[in-house]
Structure formats: structure tokens, C-alpha cells
Amino acid sequence: GAVVSQHPSRVICKSGTSVKIECRSLDFQATTMFWYRQFPKQSLMLMATSNEGSKATYEQGVEKDKFLINHASLTLSTLTVTSAHPEDSSFYICSAINLPGTSDTDTQYFGPGTRLTVL
Amino acid sequence: AQKVTQAQTEISVVEKEDVTLDCVYETRDTTYYLFWYKQPPSGELVFLIRRNSFDEQNEISGRYSWNFQKSTSSFNFTITASQVVDSAVYFCALEADSNYQLIWGAGTKLIIKP
């Protein structure tokens, strides 16, 4: 149980293009998902909290117009990196938590990550 | 302020040795959760354990065990009879607000040599 998928696992794109990353909770519903960015040999940096049916909450310093988040259903959140540039190259990871009231609501389950390389 | 400290940046041991990964946390909240995650070279974060602040019982799961001590604000993780497959980066994390956000430690890279 508590499986989260992420697609694609790896993407290489040209500078200026937009890239969409999908995060799905496969066997549970998630009103809340999180998007992280991880640089090599560093810890996870929270980018935003994605809430089903409402706007995402972005962390300080994260450009909401550059990193568009849509949480259209209880099992899917998407992160779109718009007009990507080489400095956006990173490992992006999503996580999801179970619905409020469930026994593991406070546990984040992670997707396998997406490695983005912008040329 | 809330903070998680994993002072050990990297640990290297020979297979079959026992190894303990340290985690010290800071929070003023009385209700909080502590977590350990494993990140193998593939990158995926694997959930290992969640501990409620009101439950100080130690836990054992196979070769893994966790020692939670509120008196020292520590939540240490021990691997017994380590194996090469245990090689990974291990993260300790704290959740103390109702928004489910995690405060992450810097991670400890564990290298198990054959």
C-alpha cells in the first residue's frame, strides 16, 4: 500500500521549453501533495504544498509563475516547469499524504523522482 | 525554532557490523512526529518509520531498531548486522505543525563495504 508514482522518471529538454511532471497516488487518495527539489548531495527542499481543488502554497523564494502546480483530483498533482533553463536542472520529488482521519495521515509517501536536465 | 540535526555526514563500515545513525531534533511543540527515510542511489525515498511524540517505546523491525529519547531529543537508528544493500543516504525528519510539512535533517550517507 501507499504507492506514489511519478512520470517521467527522466527528461532532457532544450532551454525555453516547458516540462510537465505528474505525481499520482496509486492506492490511496491524497488531498495534499508536496513538491520537492533536491540538489546533489543535499537534503530535500520543499517547493510547494499542493492542495486538491485549491491553489498551491509556495515556499519563499519559489516562483509560482515558473513552477505551476495543479492538483485536479485526489490522486493526481502536476508540476509544470515553464520556460525551463539550465539552472532548473535538478531532481524533483513529489510526496503524498493520505486523507485526514486515516491512521497514517501524517506520513509522506514519496514518488521515485524525476531527473530534469535542461540543455 | 524547529530543527533536525544529523551530525554524521558519512559513515563507512564493513558488512555485518552494527551501525547507529544519530538524529537530534528541536521543537517547542508537545505533539510531533519523527520519521526516518532511506534514499538509495536510485533516488526514491523509502519510508522506514514514524514515531509519535507520546510513544517513547523503542521499535525493532528485523535488523532495524530505533531509540527514541525525549530527554535528549534524540531519535537514533541502528542497523544490526549491516549489509551492502543498506548503503544509502538516510534522512531523519520532524513534523510539528498541523500542515504536515517536514523539517529535514541533512542526511547521513551510509556506506557498507563488502
Coordinates of N, CA and C in Angstrom, one line a residue:
Chain A
G1 N 0.8 -1.2 0.0 CA 0.0 0.0 0.0 C 0.8 1.3 0.0
A2 N 0.2 2.4 -0.2 CA 0.8 3.8 -0.1 C 1.9 3.9 -1.2
V3 N 1.5 3.7 -2.4 CA 2.4 3.8 -3.5 C 2.2 5.1 -4.3
V4 N 3.3 5.8 -4.6 CA 3.2 7.0 -5.3 C 4.0 6.9 -6.6
S5 N 3.5 7.2 -7.7 CA 4.2 7.1 -9.0 C 4.5 8.5 -9.4
Q6 N 5.6 8.6 -10.3 CA 5.9 9.9 -10.8 C 6.3 9.7 -12.3
H7 N 5.9 10.6 -13.1 CA 6.2 10.4 -14.5 C 6.5 11.7 -15.2
P8 N 7.6 11.9 -16.0 CA 8.5 10.9 -16.3 C 9.6 10.7 -15.3
S9 N 10.4 9.7 -15.4 CA 11.5 9.5 -14.4 C 12.7 10.3 -14.8
R10 N 12.8 10.6 -16.1 CA 13.9 11.3 -16.5 C 13.5 12.1 -17.8
V11 N 13.9 13.3 -17.8 CA 13.6 14.2 -19.0 C 14.7 15.1 -19.3
I12 N 15.0 15.2 -20.6 CA 16.0 16.1 -21.1 C 15.3 17.0 -22.1
C13 N 15.5 18.3 -21.9 CA 14.8 19.3 -22.8 C 15.7 20.4 -23.1
K14 N 15.3 21.2 -24.1 CA 16.0 22.3 -24.5 C 15.6 23.5 -23.7
S15 N 16.5 24.5 -23.6 CA 16.2 25.7 -22.8 C 15.0 26.4 -23.5
G16 N 14.1 26.9 -22.6 CA 12.9 27.6 -23.1 C 11.7 26.8 -23.2
T17 N 11.8 25.5 -23.2 CA 10.6 24.6 -23.3 C 10.0 24.4 -21.9
S18 N 8.8 23.9 -21.9 CA 8.1 23.6 -20.6 C 8.0 22.1 -20.4
V19 N 8.1 21.7 -19.2 CA 8.1 20.3 -18.9 C 7.1 20.1 -17.8
K20 N 6.2 19.0 -18.0 CA 5.2 18.7 -17.0 C 5.6 17.4 -16.3
I21 N 5.5 17.4 -15.0 CA 5.8 16.2 -14.2 C 4.5 15.8 -13.5
E22 N 4.2 14.5 -13.6 CA 3.0 14.0 -12.9 C 3.3 13.2 -11.7
C23 N 2.5 13.4 -10.7 CA 2.6 12.7 -9.4 C 1.2 12.1 -9.1
R24 N 1.2 10.8 -9.0 CA 0.0 10.1 -8.7 C 0.0 9.2 -7.5
S25 N -1.0 9.2 -6.7 CA -1.1 8.3 -5.6 C -1.9 7.1 -6.1
L26 N -1.3 5.9 -6.1 CA -1.9 4.8 -6.8 C -3.0 4.0 -6.0
D27 N -2.8 3.9 -4.7 CA -3.7 3.1 -3.9 C -4.3 3.8 -2.8
F28 N -4.2 5.1 -2.8 CA -4.9 5.9 -1.8 C -5.2 7.3 -2.4
Q29 N -6.1 8.0 -1.7 CA -6.4 9.4 -2.1 C -5.7 10.4 -1.3
A30 N -5.3 11.5 -1.9 CA -4.5 12.5 -1.3 C -5.0 13.9 -1.5
T31 N -5.5 14.5 -0.5 CA -5.9 15.9 -0.6 C -4.6 16.8 -0.6
T32 N -3.5 16.3 -0.1 CA -2.3 17.1 0.0 C -1.2 16.4 -0.6
M33 N -0.4 17.0 -1.5 CA 0.8 16.5 -2.0 C 1.9 17.6 -1.9
F34 N 3.1 17.2 -1.9 CA 4.2 18.1 -1.8 C 5.2 17.9 -2.9
W35 N 5.8 19.0 -3.3 CA 6.8 19.0 -4.4 C 8.1 19.5 -3.8
Y36 N 9.1 18.7 -4.0 CA 10.5 19.0 -3.5 C 11.5 19.1 -4.7
R37 N 12.5 19.7 -4.3 CA 13.7 19.8 -5.3 C 14.9 19.3 -4.5
Q38 N 15.7 18.6 -5.1 CA 16.9 18.1 -4.4 C 18.1 18.3 -5.2
F39 N 19.1 19.0 -4.7 CA 20.4 19.2 -5.4 C 21.3 18.1 -5.0
P40 N 22.3 17.8 -5.8 CA 23.2 16.7 -5.5 C 23.8 16.8 -4.1
K41 N 23.8 15.7 -3.4 CA 24.4 15.6 -2.0 C 23.8 16.5 -1.0
Q42 N 22.5 16.9 -1.3 CA 21.9 17.8 -0.3 C 20.5 17.2 0.1
S43 N 20.0 17.8 1.1 CA 18.7 17.4 1.6 C 17.6 17.9 0.7
L44 N 16.4 17.5 1.0 CA 15.2 17.9 0.2 C 14.8 19.4 0.5
M45 N 14.5 20.1 -0.5 CA 14.0 21.5 -0.3 C 12.5 21.5 -0.8
L46 N 11.7 21.9 0.2 CA 10.2 22.0 -0.2 C 10.0 23.1 -1.1
M47 N 9.3 22.9 -2.2 CA 9.0 23.9 -3.1 C 7.6 24.5 -2.9
A48 N 6.6 23.5 -2.7 CA 5.2 23.9 -2.6 C 4.4 22.8 -2.0
T49 N 3.3 23.2 -1.5 CA 2.3 22.3 -1.0 C 1.1 22.3 -1.9
S50 N 0.7 21.2 -2.5 CA -0.3 21.1 -3.5 C -1.6 20.6 -2.8
N51 N -2.7 21.4 -2.9 CA -3.9 21.0 -2.2 C -5.0 20.8 -3.3
E52 N -5.7 19.7 -3.2 CA -6.7 19.3 -4.2 C -7.8 20.4 -4.2
G53 N -8.1 20.9 -5.4 CA -9.2 21.8 -5.6 C -8.9 23.2 -5.2
S54 N -7.7 23.5 -4.8 CA -7.3 24.9 -4.4 C -5.9 25.2 -4.9
K55 N -5.6 26.5 -4.7 CA -4.2 26.9 -5.2 C -3.1 26.3 -4.3
A56 N -2.0 26.1 -4.9 CA -0.9 25.6 -4.2 C -0.3 26.7 -3.3
T57 N 0.4 26.3 -2.3 CA 1.1 27.2 -1.4 C 2.6 27.0 -1.6
Y58 N 3.2 28.1 -2.1 CA 4.6 28.1 -2.4 C 5.5 28.5 -1.3
E59 N 6.7 27.9 -1.2 CA 7.6 28.4 -0.2 C 8.3 29.7 -0.7
Q60 N 8.8 30.3 0.3 CA 9.5 31.6 0.0 C 10.7 31.4 -1.0
G61 N 10.7 32.2 -2.0 CA 11.8 32.1 -3.0 C 11.4 31.3 -4.2
V62 N 10.3 30.6 -4.1 CA 9.9 29.7 -5.3 C 9.0 30.5 -6.2
E63 N 9.3 30.6 -7.4 CA 8.5 31.4 -8.4 C 7.2 30.7 -8.8
K64 N 6.1 31.1 -8.4 CA 4.9 30.4 -8.7 C 4.5 30.4 -10.2
D65 N 5.0 31.5 -10.9 CA 4.7 31.5 -12.3 C 5.7 30.6 -13.1
K66 N 6.7 30.2 -12.5 CA 7.7 29.4 -13.2 C 7.4 27.9 -12.9
F67 N 7.0 27.6 -11.7 CA 6.6 26.3 -11.3 C 5.1 26.2 -11.0
L68 N 4.4 25.8 -12.1 CA 2.9 25.8 -12.0 C 2.5 24.4 -11.4
I69 N 1.6 24.5 -10.4 CA 1.2 23.3 -9.8 C -0.3 23.2 -9.9
N70 N -0.8 22.0 -10.3 CA -2.2 21.8 -10.4 C -2.6 20.5 -9.8
H71 N -3.5 20.5 -8.9 CA -3.9 19.3 -8.1 C -5.4 19.1 -8.4
A72 N -5.7 18.5 -9.6 CA -7.0 18.5 -10.1 C -7.9 17.4 -9.5
S73 N -7.3 16.4 -9.0 CA -8.0 15.3 -8.4 C -7.4 14.7 -7.1
L74 N -8.0 13.8 -6.5 CA -7.5 13.3 -5.2 C -6.3 12.3 -5.4
T75 N -6.0 12.1 -6.7 CA -4.9 11.2 -7.0 C -3.8 11.7 -7.9
L76 N -4.0 13.0 -8.3 CA -3.0 13.5 -9.3 C -2.7 15.0 -9.0
S77 N -1.4 15.2 -9.0 CA -0.9 16.6 -8.9 C 0.2 16.7 -10.0
T78 N 0.2 17.8 -10.7 CA 1.2 18.0 -11.7 C 2.0 19.3 -11.4
L79 N 3.3 19.2 -11.8 CA 4.2 20.3 -11.7 C 4.7 20.6 -13.1
T80 N 4.5 21.9 -13.5 CA 5.0 22.3 -14.8 C 6.1 23.3 -14.7
V81 N 7.3 23.0 -15.2 CA 8.4 23.9 -15.2 C 8.3 24.7 -16.5
T82 N 7.9 25.9 -16.4 CA 7.7 26.7 -17.6 C 9.0 27.4 -18.0
S83 N 9.2 27.5 -19.3 CA 10.4 28.1 -19.9 C 11.7 27.7 -19.1
A84 N 11.9 26.4 -19.1 CA 13.0 25.9 -18.3 C 14.4 26.4 -18.8
H85 N 15.2 26.5 -17.9 CA 16.6 26.9 -18.2 C 17.6 26.0 -17.5
P86 N 18.8 26.0 -17.9 CA 19.8 25.0 -17.3 C 19.8 25.1 -15.7
E87 N 19.6 26.2 -15.1 CA 19.6 26.3 -13.7 C 18.4 25.6 -13.0
D88 N 17.4 25.2 -13.8 CA 16.3 24.4 -13.3 C 16.6 22.9 -13.3
S89 N 17.7 22.6 -13.9 CA 18.1 21.1 -13.8 C 18.2 20.7 -12.4
S90 N 17.6 19.6 -12.1 CA 17.5 19.1 -10.7 C 16.8 17.8 -10.6
F91 N 16.7 17.3 -9.4 CA 15.9 16.1 -9.1 C 14.7 16.6 -8.4
Y92 N 13.5 16.3 -9.0 CA 12.2 16.8 -8.5 C 11.5 15.6 -7.9
I93 N 11.0 15.7 -6.7 CA 10.4 14.6 -6.0 C 9.0 15.1 -5.4
C94 N 8.0 14.2 -5.6 CA 6.7 14.5 -5.0 C 6.4 13.6 -3.9
S95 N 5.6 14.0 -3.0 CA 5.1 13.1 -2.0 C 3.6 13.3 -1.8
A96 N 3.0 12.4 -1.2 CA 1.5 12.5 -0.9 C 1.2 11.9 0.5
I97 N 0.2 12.5 1.0 CA -0.3 12.0 2.3 C -1.7 11.6 2.2
N98 N -2.1 10.6 3.0 CA -3.4 10.0 3.0 C -4.4 11.1 3.5
L99 N -5.7 10.8 3.3 CA -6.8 11.7 3.7 C -6.8 11.9 5.2
P100 N -7.2 13.1 5.6 CA -7.3 13.4 7.0 C -8.2 12.4 7.7
G101 N -7.8 11.9 8.9 CA -8.6 11.0 9.6 C -8.1 9.5 9.4
T102 N -7.3 9.3 8.5 CA -6.7 8.0 8.3 C -5.5 7.8 9.3
S103 N -5.2 6.6 9.5 CA -4.1 6.3 10.6 C -2.8 6.8 10.2
D104 N -2.5 7.0 8.9 CA -1.2 7.5 8.5 C -1.2 8.8 7.8
T105 N -2.1 9.6 8.2 CA -2.3 11.0 7.6 C -1.0 11.8 7.7
D106 N -0.2 11.6 8.7 CA 1.0 12.4 8.9 C 2.2 11.9 8.2
T107 N 2.1 10.8 7.5 CA 3.2 10.2 6.8 C 3.2 10.5 5.3
Q108 N 4.3 11.1 4.9 CA 4.5 11.4 3.5 C 5.1 10.2 2.7
Y109 N 4.4 9.8 1.7 CA 4.9 8.7 0.8 C 5.4 9.3 -0.5
F110 N 6.6 8.9 -0.9 CA 7.3 9.6 -1.9 C 7.3 8.9 -3.3
G111 N 7.2 9.7 -4.3 CA 7.4 9.1 -5.7 C 8.9 8.9 -5.9
P112 N 9.2 8.2 -7.0 CA 10.6 7.8 -7.3 C 11.4 9.0 -7.8
G113 N 10.8 10.1 -8.1 CA 11.6 11.3 -8.5 C 11.7 11.4 -10.0
T114 N 11.9 12.7 -10.5 CA 12.1 13.0 -11.9 C 13.4 13.8 -12.0
R115 N 14.3 13.3 -12.8 CA 15.6 14.0 -13.0 C 15.4 14.8 -14.3
L116 N 15.4 16.1 -14.1 CA 15.3 17.1 -15.2 C 16.6 17.6 -15.6
T117 N 17.0 17.5 -16.9 CA 18.2 18.1 -17.4 C 17.8 19.1 -18.5
V118 N 18.1 20.4 -18.3 CA 17.8 21.4 -19.3 C 19.1 21.8 -20.0
L119 N 19.1 21.6 -21.4 CA 20.3 21.9 -22.1 C 20.4 23.3 -22.5
Chain B
A1 N 12.1 27.6 17.5 CA 12.6 27.1 16.1 C 12.6 25.6 16.1
Q2 N 12.3 25.1 14.9 CA 12.3 23.6 14.7 C 13.5 23.3 13.9
K3 N 14.2 22.2 14.3 CA 15.4 21.8 13.6 C 15.7 20.4 13.8
V4 N 16.3 19.8 12.8 CA 16.8 18.4 12.9 C 18.3 18.4 12.5
T5 N 19.0 17.7 13.4 CA 20.5 17.7 13.2 C 20.9 16.2 13.0
Q6 N 21.5 16.0 11.9 CA 22.2 14.7 11.7 C 23.7 15.0 11.6
A7 N 24.4 14.9 12.6 CA 25.8 15.3 12.7 C 26.7 14.5 11.8
Q8 N 26.4 13.3 11.6 CA 27.2 12.3 10.9 C 26.9 12.5 9.4
T9 N 27.9 13.1 8.7 CA 27.7 13.3 7.2 C 27.8 12.0 6.5
E10 N 28.8 11.2 6.9 CA 29.1 10.0 6.2 C 29.6 8.9 7.2
I11 N 29.1 7.7 7.0 CA 29.6 6.6 7.9 C 30.0 5.5 7.0
S12 N 31.1 4.9 7.2 CA 31.6 3.7 6.4 C 31.9 2.6 7.4
V13 N 31.3 1.5 7.2 CA 31.5 0.3 8.0 C 31.7 -0.9 7.1
V14 N 32.2 -2.0 7.6 CA 32.3 -3.2 6.9 C 31.1 -4.1 7.2
E15 N 30.7 -4.8 6.2 CA 29.5 -5.6 6.2 C 29.5 -6.4 7.5
K16 N 28.3 -6.6 8.1 CA 28.0 -7.3 9.3 C 28.3 -6.6 10.6
E17 N 28.8 -5.4 10.4 CA 29.0 -4.6 11.6 C 27.7 -3.9 11.9
D18 N 27.5 -3.5 13.2 CA 26.3 -2.8 13.6 C 26.7 -1.3 13.4
V19 N 25.7 -0.5 13.1 CA 25.9 0.9 12.9 C 24.7 1.7 13.4
T20 N 25.0 2.9 14.1 CA 23.9 3.7 14.6 C 24.0 5.1 13.9
L21 N 22.9 5.5 13.4 CA 22.8 6.9 12.8 C 22.1 7.8 13.8
D22 N 22.7 8.9 14.1 CA 22.2 9.8 15.1 C 21.2 10.9 14.5
C23 N 20.2 11.2 15.3 CA 19.3 12.3 14.9 C 18.9 13.0 16.2
V24 N 19.1 14.3 16.2 CA 18.7 15.2 17.3 C 17.8 16.2 16.8
Y25 N 16.7 16.5 17.5 CA 15.7 17.4 17.0 C 15.4 18.5 18.0
E26 N 14.9 19.6 17.5 CA 14.5 20.7 18.3 C 13.0 21.1 18.0
T27 N 12.2 21.2 19.0 CA 10.8 21.7 18.7 C 10.3 22.1 20.1
R28 N 9.4 23.1 20.0 CA 8.7 23.5 21.3 C 7.3 22.9 21.4
D29 N 6.9 22.3 20.3 CA 5.6 21.6 20.3 C 5.7 20.4 21.2
T30 N 4.5 20.1 21.8 CA 4.4 18.9 22.6 C 4.0 17.7 21.8
T31 N 3.3 18.0 20.7 CA 2.8 16.9 19.8 C 3.6 17.0 18.5
Y32 N 4.3 16.0 18.2 CA 5.1 16.0 16.9 C 5.3 14.5 16.5
Y33 N 5.8 14.4 15.3 CA 6.1 13.1 14.7 C 7.6 13.1 14.2
L34 N 8.2 12.0 14.4 CA 9.6 11.9 13.9 C 9.6 10.7 12.8
F35 N 10.4 10.9 11.8 CA 10.5 10.0 10.7 C 11.9 9.6 10.4
W36 N 12.1 8.5 9.8 CA 13.3 8.1 9.1 C 12.9 7.6 7.7
Y37 N 13.7 8.1 6.7 CA 13.6 7.7 5.3 C 14.9 7.2 4.8
K38 N 14.9 6.3 3.9 CA 16.1 5.8 3.2 C 16.0 6.2 1.8
Q39 N 17.2 6.8 1.3 CA 17.3 7.1 -0.1 C 18.4 6.4 -0.7
P40 N 18.1 5.3 -1.4 CA 19.2 4.5 -2.1 C 19.7 5.3 -3.3
P41 N 20.7 4.8 -4.0 CA 21.2 5.5 -5.2 C 20.2 5.8 -6.3
S42 N 19.2 5.0 -6.3 CA 18.1 5.2 -7.3 C 17.4 6.5 -7.1
G43 N 17.4 7.0 -5.9 CA 16.8 8.3 -5.6 C 15.4 8.3 -4.9
E44 N 14.7 7.2 -5.0 CA 13.4 7.2 -4.3 C 13.5 7.2 -2.8
L45 N 12.7 7.9 -2.1 CA 12.7 8.0 -0.7 C 11.8 6.9 -0.1
V46 N 12.3 6.0 0.7 CA 11.6 4.9 1.2 C 11.3 5.2 2.7
F47 N 10.0 5.2 3.0 CA 9.6 5.4 4.4 C 10.0 4.2 5.3
L48 N 10.6 4.5 6.4 CA 11.0 3.5 7.3 C 10.2 3.4 8.6
I49 N 10.0 4.6 9.2 CA 9.3 4.6 10.5 C 8.7 6.0 10.8
R50 N 7.6 6.0 11.5 CA 7.0 7.2 12.0 C 6.8 7.0 13.5
R51 N 7.2 8.0 14.3 CA 7.1 7.8 15.8 C 6.4 9.1 16.3
N52 N 5.3 8.8 17.1 CA 4.5 9.9 17.7 C 5.3 10.3 19.0
S53 N 5.2 11.6 19.3 CA 6.0 12.1 20.4 C 5.5 11.6 21.8
F54 N 4.3 11.0 21.8 CA 3.8 10.4 23.1 C 4.2 8.9 23.2
D55 N 4.8 8.4 22.2 CA 5.2 7.0 22.3 C 6.7 6.9 22.3
E56 N 7.3 6.6 23.5 CA 8.7 6.5 23.6 C 9.2 5.1 23.6
Q57 N 8.4 4.2 23.3 CA 8.8 2.8 23.2 C 9.8 2.7 22.0
N58 N 10.8 1.9 22.2 CA 11.7 1.6 21.1 C 11.1 0.6 20.2
E59 N 11.5 0.6 19.0 CA 10.9 -0.2 18.0 C 12.0 -1.0 17.3
I60 N 11.6 -2.3 17.0 CA 12.5 -3.1 16.2 C 11.8 -3.7 15.1
S61 N 12.4 -3.6 13.9 CA 11.8 -4.2 12.7 C 13.0 -5.0 12.0
G62 N 13.0 -6.2 12.2 CA 14.1 -7.0 11.6 C 15.5 -6.6 12.1
R63 N 16.3 -6.1 11.2 CA 17.7 -5.7 11.6 C 17.7 -4.2 12.0
Y64 N 16.5 -3.6 11.8 CA 16.4 -2.1 12.1 C 15.9 -1.9 13.5
S65 N 16.4 -1.0 14.2 CA 15.8 -0.6 15.5 C 15.9 0.9 15.7
W66 N 15.0 1.5 16.5 CA 15.0 2.9 16.7 C 14.9 3.2 18.2
N67 N 15.7 4.1 18.7 CA 15.7 4.5 20.1 C 15.3 6.0 20.2
F68 N 14.1 6.2 20.8 CA 13.5 7.5 20.9 C 13.7 7.9 22.4
Q69 N 14.4 9.0 22.6 CA 14.5 9.5 23.9 C 14.2 11.0 24.0
K70 N 13.1 11.3 24.6 CA 12.6 12.7 24.6 C 13.6 13.5 25.5
S71 N 14.2 12.9 26.5 CA 15.0 13.6 27.5 C 16.2 14.2 26.8
T72 N 16.7 13.6 25.7 CA 17.8 14.1 25.0 C 17.4 14.6 23.6
S73 N 16.1 14.6 23.3 CA 15.6 15.0 22.0 C 16.3 14.2 20.9
S74 N 16.4 12.9 21.0 CA 17.1 12.1 20.0 C 16.2 11.0 19.5
F75 N 16.4 10.6 18.3 CA 15.7 9.5 17.7 C 16.7 8.8 16.8
N76 N 17.5 7.9 17.4 CA 18.6 7.3 16.7 C 18.2 6.0 16.1
F77 N 18.9 5.6 15.0 CA 18.5 4.5 14.2 C 19.7 3.5 14.1
T78 N 19.5 2.3 14.5 CA 20.5 1.3 14.5 C 20.2 0.2 13.5
I79 N 21.2 -0.1 12.7 CA 21.2 -1.3 11.8 C 22.1 -2.3 12.3
T80 N 21.5 -3.5 12.6 CA 22.3 -4.6 13.1 C 22.8 -5.5 12.0
A81 N 24.0 -6.0 12.1 CA 24.5 -6.9 11.0 C 24.3 -6.3 9.6
S82 N 24.9 -5.1 9.4 CA 24.7 -4.4 8.2 C 25.0 -5.2 6.9
Q83 N 24.3 -4.8 5.9 CA 24.5 -5.5 4.6 C 24.8 -4.4 3.5
V84 N 25.4 -4.8 2.4 CA 25.7 -3.9 1.4 C 24.5 -3.2 0.9
V85 N 23.4 -3.9 0.9 CA 22.1 -3.2 0.4 C 21.6 -2.1 1.3
D86 N 22.2 -2.0 2.5 CA 21.8 -0.9 3.4 C 22.5 0.4 3.0
S87 N 23.4 0.3 2.1 CA 24.1 1.5 1.6 C 23.1 2.5 1.0
A88 N 23.1 3.7 1.6 CA 22.1 4.7 1.1 C 22.3 6.0 1.9
V89 N 21.5 7.0 1.6 CA 21.5 8.2 2.4 C 20.3 8.0 3.3
Y90 N 20.4 8.3 4.6 CA 19.3 8.2 5.5 C 18.9 9.5 6.0
F91 N 17.7 9.9 6.0 CA 17.2 11.2 6.4 C 16.3 11.0 7.7
C92 N 16.5 11.8 8.6 CA 15.6 12.0 9.8 C 14.8 13.2 9.6
A93 N 13.5 13.2 9.9 CA 12.7 14.4 9.7 C 11.7 14.5 10.9
L94 N 11.2 15.8 11.0 CA 10.3 16.1 12.1 C 9.1 16.8 11.5
E95 N 8.0 16.4 12.0 CA 6.7 17.2 11.7 C 6.1 17.6 13.0
A96 N 6.0 19.0 13.1 CA 5.5 19.5 14.3 C 4.3 20.5 14.2
D97 N 4.0 20.8 12.9 CA 2.9 21.7 12.7 C 1.7 20.9 12.1
S98 N 0.6 21.5 12.1 CA -0.6 20.8 11.5 C -0.6 20.8 10.0
N99 N 0.4 21.4 9.4 CA 0.3 21.5 7.9 C 1.0 20.3 7.3
Y100 N 1.5 19.3 8.1 CA 2.1 18.1 7.6 C 3.5 18.3 7.0
Q101 N 4.0 19.5 7.0 CA 5.3 19.7 6.4 C 6.4 19.1 7.3
L102 N 7.5 18.7 6.7 CA 8.6 18.0 7.3 C 9.8 19.0 7.4
I103 N 10.4 18.9 8.6 CA 11.7 19.6 8.7 C 12.8 18.5 8.6
W104 N 13.7 18.6 7.6 CA 14.6 17.6 7.3 C 16.0 17.8 7.9
G105 N 16.6 16.7 8.3 CA 18.0 16.7 8.6 C 18.8 16.7 7.3
A106 N 20.1 16.9 7.4 CA 20.9 17.0 6.2 C 21.2 15.6 5.6
G107 N 20.9 14.6 6.3 CA 21.1 13.2 5.8 C 22.5 12.7 6.2
T108 N 22.5 11.4 6.4 CA 23.8 10.6 6.6 C 24.0 9.6 5.5
K109 N 25.1 9.7 4.9 CA 25.4 8.7 3.8 C 26.1 7.5 4.5
L110 N 25.5 6.4 4.3 CA 26.0 5.2 4.9 C 26.6 4.3 3.8
I111 N 27.8 3.9 4.0 CA 28.5 3.1 3.1 C 28.8 1.7 3.8
I112 N 28.3 0.7 3.2 CA 28.6 -0.7 3.8 C 29.6 -1.3 2.8
K113 N 30.7 -1.6 3.3 CA 31.7 -2.3 2.4 C 31.7 -3.8 2.5
P114 N 31.8 -4.5 1.4 CA 31.7 -5.9 1.5 C 33.0 -6.5 2.2

